[in-house]
Amino acid sequence: MAFELPALPYAYDALAPYMSAETLEFHHDKHHQAYVTNANKLLEGSGLEGQGLEDVVRQSHGKNAGLFNNAAQHYNHVHFWKWMAPNGGGTSLPGKVQAMIDGDLGGYDKFKADFLAAGTTQFGSGWAWLALKDGKLAIMKTPNGENPLVHGATPLLGVDVWEHSYYIDYRNARPKYLEAFVDSLINWAYVEELLDAAS
Ligand code: MN3
């Protein structure tokens, strides 16, 4: 079962001005496509053919670096497109995720500050995350393609901090990109959907 590049769930210009059509054209059509193409090549002969994407990610971790990097990035980007929506962000969150952010992370303002700090301090390429671990929400950061799946946690929200995600729109200003992501792009309905599925 070959991996496939999913279509973006919105038009290329739907996230402007926070993320431009040019960024989405390069990021989705070139970068994500390359992860899919490479993962499919590396899956052949790996012994993991026929496994689902999450299992390929977990089982290749620490054993098959090439396959892991590309399959994990495919997983991360499949969700990344859905973690954003036109008119996203804001402070009006669905009930369950709001309650857990209040209970586990000290409220929305502290969540936002800690999530931005995780993304800002991830040195080099990687991701910042809101994840469910042992029944509680946690903020995490990971290098390169790594994600919470390989740390026994379920990713609920992730932001790509590779330069290809923000350099066209924000140049070197990663903190501005992260702030726009939280304030204006997060698809909280999808975060709630993943939280419901995981708990
Ligand atoms: Mn990316």
Tab-separated table of C-alpha atoms and ligand atoms in Angstrom:
chain	number	residue	atom	x	y	z
A	1	MET	CA	0.000	0.000	0.000
A	2	ALA	CA	1.804	3.055	-1.270
A	3	PHE	CA	1.646	6.328	0.581
A	4	GLU	CA	-0.098	9.141	-1.282
A	5	LEU	CA	0.065	12.919	-1.112
A	6	PRO	CA	-3.324	14.155	0.146
A	7	ALA	CA	-4.825	17.256	-1.458
A	8	LEU	CA	-4.772	20.383	0.688
A	9	PRO	CA	-8.136	20.698	2.495
A	10	TYR	CA	-8.449	24.356	1.318
A	11	ALA	CA	-7.352	26.547	-1.592
A	12	TYR	CA	-3.668	27.496	-1.828
A	13	ASP	CA	-4.494	31.138	-1.064
A	14	ALA	CA	-6.948	30.333	1.766
A	15	LEU	CA	-4.463	30.918	4.614
A	16	ALA	CA	-3.153	34.276	3.388
A	17	PRO	CA	-1.852	36.585	4.682
A	18	TYR	CA	-0.619	34.317	7.500
A	19	MET	CA	0.688	31.633	5.108
A	20	SER	CA	0.944	32.469	1.419
A	21	ALA	CA	-0.041	30.450	-1.631
A	22	GLU	CA	3.638	30.406	-2.629
A	23	THR	CA	4.621	28.800	0.686
A	24	LEU	CA	1.867	26.192	0.369
A	25	GLU	CA	2.784	25.442	-3.259
A	26	PHE	CA	6.414	24.729	-2.321
A	27	HIS	CA	5.692	23.115	1.037
A	28	HIS	CA	2.858	20.828	-0.083
A	29	ASP	CA	3.637	20.180	-3.757
A	30	LYS	CA	7.441	19.912	-3.459
A	31	HIS	CA	8.514	19.129	0.122
A	32	HIS	CA	5.632	16.886	1.182
A	33	GLN	CA	5.601	15.173	-2.230
A	34	ALA	CA	9.316	14.386	-1.831
A	35	TYR	CA	8.694	12.735	1.564
A	36	VAL	CA	5.943	10.596	-0.009
A	37	THR	CA	8.100	9.618	-3.000
A	38	ASN	CA	11.115	8.780	-0.815
A	39	ALA	CA	9.058	6.913	1.800
A	40	ASN	CA	7.533	4.724	-0.917
A	41	LYS	CA	10.975	3.910	-2.369
A	42	LEU	CA	12.441	3.122	1.058
A	43	LEU	CA	9.412	1.075	2.131
A	44	GLU	CA	10.224	-1.481	-0.582
A	45	GLY	CA	12.254	-4.270	0.949
A	46	SER	CA	12.060	-2.766	4.443
A	47	GLY	CA	9.894	-5.541	5.865
A	48	LEU	CA	7.264	-2.964	6.826
A	49	GLU	CA	5.295	-3.053	3.551
A	50	GLY	CA	1.572	-3.364	4.241
A	51	GLN	CA	1.790	-1.664	7.652
A	52	GLY	CA	-0.202	1.485	8.327
A	53	LEU	CA	1.594	4.819	8.407
A	54	GLU	CA	1.709	5.126	12.218
A	55	ASP	CA	3.131	1.605	12.520
A	56	VAL	CA	5.771	2.303	9.861
A	57	VAL	CA	6.783	5.431	11.813
A	58	ARG	CA	6.988	3.623	15.178
A	59	GLN	CA	8.684	0.493	13.841
A	60	SER	CA	11.282	2.219	11.663
A	61	HIS	CA	12.360	4.555	14.484
A	62	GLY	CA	15.942	3.830	15.527
A	63	LYS	CA	16.227	1.047	12.933
A	64	ASN	CA	15.842	2.502	9.450
A	65	ALA	CA	16.707	6.195	9.543
A	66	GLY	CA	15.901	6.970	5.903
A	67	LEU	CA	12.481	5.363	6.007
A	68	PHE	CA	11.734	6.845	9.435
A	69	ASN	CA	12.624	10.404	8.404
A	70	ASN	CA	10.433	10.317	5.304
A	71	ALA	CA	7.491	8.337	6.736
A	72	ALA	CA	7.420	10.486	9.890
A	73	GLN	CA	7.502	13.665	7.818
A	74	HIS	CA	4.655	12.275	5.691
A	75	TYR	CA	2.645	11.632	8.883
A	76	ASN	CA	3.501	15.086	10.284
A	77	HIS	CA	2.467	16.905	7.103
A	78	VAL	CA	-0.753	14.895	6.537
A	79	HIS	CA	-1.849	16.350	9.887
A	80	PHE	CA	-0.146	19.739	9.540
A	81	TRP	CA	-2.431	20.726	6.638
A	82	LYS	CA	-5.438	19.814	8.805
A	83	TRP	CA	-4.043	21.600	11.869
A	84	MET	CA	-4.589	24.863	9.977
A	85	ALA	CA	-7.795	26.408	8.657
A	86	PRO	CA	-8.933	29.738	7.238
A	87	ASN	CA	-10.147	31.922	10.134
A	88	GLY	CA	-8.392	29.592	12.560
A	89	GLY	CA	-6.700	30.339	15.860
A	90	GLY	CA	-8.278	32.582	18.438
A	91	THR	CA	-9.058	31.971	22.076
A	92	SER	CA	-12.488	30.327	21.694
A	93	LEU	CA	-11.580	26.632	21.998
A	94	PRO	CA	-13.812	23.543	21.912
A	95	GLY	CA	-14.903	22.384	25.377
A	96	LYS	CA	-12.758	19.329	26.016
A	97	VAL	CA	-9.440	20.740	24.819
A	98	GLN	CA	-10.123	24.003	26.680
A	99	ALA	CA	-10.839	22.093	29.904
A	100	MET	CA	-7.662	20.021	29.549
A	101	ILE	CA	-5.530	23.060	28.712
A	102	ASP	CA	-6.908	24.690	31.872
A	103	GLY	CA	-6.358	21.570	33.986
A	104	ASP	CA	-3.032	20.290	32.642
A	105	LEU	CA	-1.245	23.323	31.183
A	106	GLY	CA	-2.289	26.259	33.361
A	107	GLY	CA	-4.741	27.893	30.943
A	108	TYR	CA	-4.670	29.243	27.395
A	109	ASP	CA	-2.149	32.050	27.966
A	110	LYS	CA	0.378	29.686	29.519
A	111	PHE	CA	-0.259	27.104	26.784
A	112	LYS	CA	0.407	29.750	24.141
A	113	ALA	CA	3.582	31.003	25.821
A	114	ASP	CA	4.948	27.475	26.323
A	115	PHE	CA	4.013	26.326	22.789
A	116	LEU	CA	5.698	29.403	21.262
A	117	ALA	CA	8.763	28.839	23.445
A	118	ALA	CA	8.986	25.191	22.345
A	119	GLY	CA	8.879	26.219	18.676
A	120	THR	CA	11.311	29.086	19.132
A	121	THR	CA	13.885	27.066	21.099
A	122	GLN	CA	13.854	23.966	18.864
A	123	PHE	CA	17.379	24.428	17.502
A	124	GLY	CA	17.431	23.892	13.754
A	125	SER	CA	14.685	21.973	11.980
A	126	GLY	CA	11.868	20.251	13.827
A	127	TRP	CA	8.415	20.569	15.308
A	128	ALA	CA	6.628	21.864	18.413
A	129	TRP	CA	3.700	19.840	19.721
A	130	LEU	CA	0.656	19.628	21.905
A	131	ALA	CA	0.380	15.918	22.697
A	132	LEU	CA	-1.562	13.547	24.922
A	133	LYS	CA	0.712	11.484	27.157
A	134	ASP	CA	-0.520	9.221	29.978
A	135	GLY	CA	-3.944	10.895	29.801
A	136	LYS	CA	-2.595	14.429	30.156
A	137	LEU	CA	-1.740	17.204	27.747
A	138	ALA	CA	1.951	18.010	27.299
A	139	ILE	CA	3.975	20.501	25.244
A	140	MET	CA	6.853	18.838	23.403
A	141	LYS	CA	9.471	19.678	20.782
A	142	THR	CA	11.316	17.296	18.466
A	143	PRO	CA	14.160	17.558	15.937
A	144	ASN	CA	13.787	16.941	12.191
A	145	GLY	CA	10.958	14.487	11.426
A	146	GLU	CA	10.639	13.006	14.895
A	147	ASN	CA	7.210	13.234	16.525
A	148	PRO	CA	5.383	12.295	19.760
A	149	LEU	CA	4.407	8.861	18.393
A	150	VAL	CA	7.933	7.602	19.130
A	151	HIS	CA	7.761	8.992	22.677
A	152	GLY	CA	4.640	7.056	23.659
A	153	ALA	CA	2.384	10.068	23.110
A	154	THR	CA	-0.382	11.015	20.689
A	155	PRO	CA	0.136	14.190	18.626
A	156	LEU	CA	-2.885	16.527	18.895
A	157	LEU	CA	-1.345	19.656	17.322
A	158	GLY	CA	2.000	20.275	15.671
A	159	VAL	CA	3.706	23.227	14.055
A	160	ASP	CA	6.449	22.775	11.488
A	161	VAL	CA	9.495	24.917	12.338
A	162	TRP	CA	11.630	23.866	9.366
A	163	GLU	CA	12.626	27.027	7.495
A	164	HIS	CA	10.670	25.865	4.413
A	165	SER	CA	7.492	26.461	6.453
A	166	TYR	CA	8.103	30.172	7.060
A	167	TYR	CA	11.055	31.596	5.141
A	168	ILE	CA	9.052	32.903	2.150
A	169	ASP	CA	6.536	34.746	4.376
A	170	TYR	CA	8.547	35.616	7.494
A	171	ARG	CA	12.199	35.235	6.426
A	172	ASN	CA	14.189	34.499	9.594
A	173	ALA	CA	11.439	35.622	12.001
A	174	ARG	CA	10.357	32.218	13.326
A	175	PRO	CA	8.646	33.727	16.431
A	176	LYS	CA	6.376	35.897	14.219
A	177	TYR	CA	5.385	32.829	12.191
A	178	LEU	CA	4.637	30.882	15.377
A	179	GLU	CA	2.525	33.707	16.768
A	180	ALA	CA	0.517	33.940	13.513
A	181	PHE	CA	0.054	30.161	13.564
A	182	VAL	CA	-1.406	30.221	17.088
A	183	ASP	CA	-3.426	33.429	16.715
A	184	SER	CA	-4.812	32.952	13.198
A	185	LEU	CA	-4.291	29.445	11.786
A	186	ILE	CA	-4.900	26.648	14.327
A	187	ASN	CA	-7.851	24.418	13.470
A	188	TRP	CA	-9.010	23.722	17.049
A	189	ALA	CA	-11.940	21.610	15.823
A	190	TYR	CA	-9.412	19.110	14.416
A	191	VAL	CA	-7.426	19.157	17.684
A	192	GLU	CA	-10.659	18.331	19.549
A	193	GLU	CA	-11.407	15.532	17.051
A	194	LEU	CA	-7.974	13.949	17.670
A	195	LEU	CA	-8.373	14.368	21.451
A	196	ASP	CA	-11.774	12.633	21.324
A	197	ALA	CA	-10.292	9.784	19.276
A	198	ALA	CA	-7.348	9.359	21.671
A	199	SER	CA	-9.203	9.485	24.988
B	1	MN3	MN	7.548	20.836	6.350
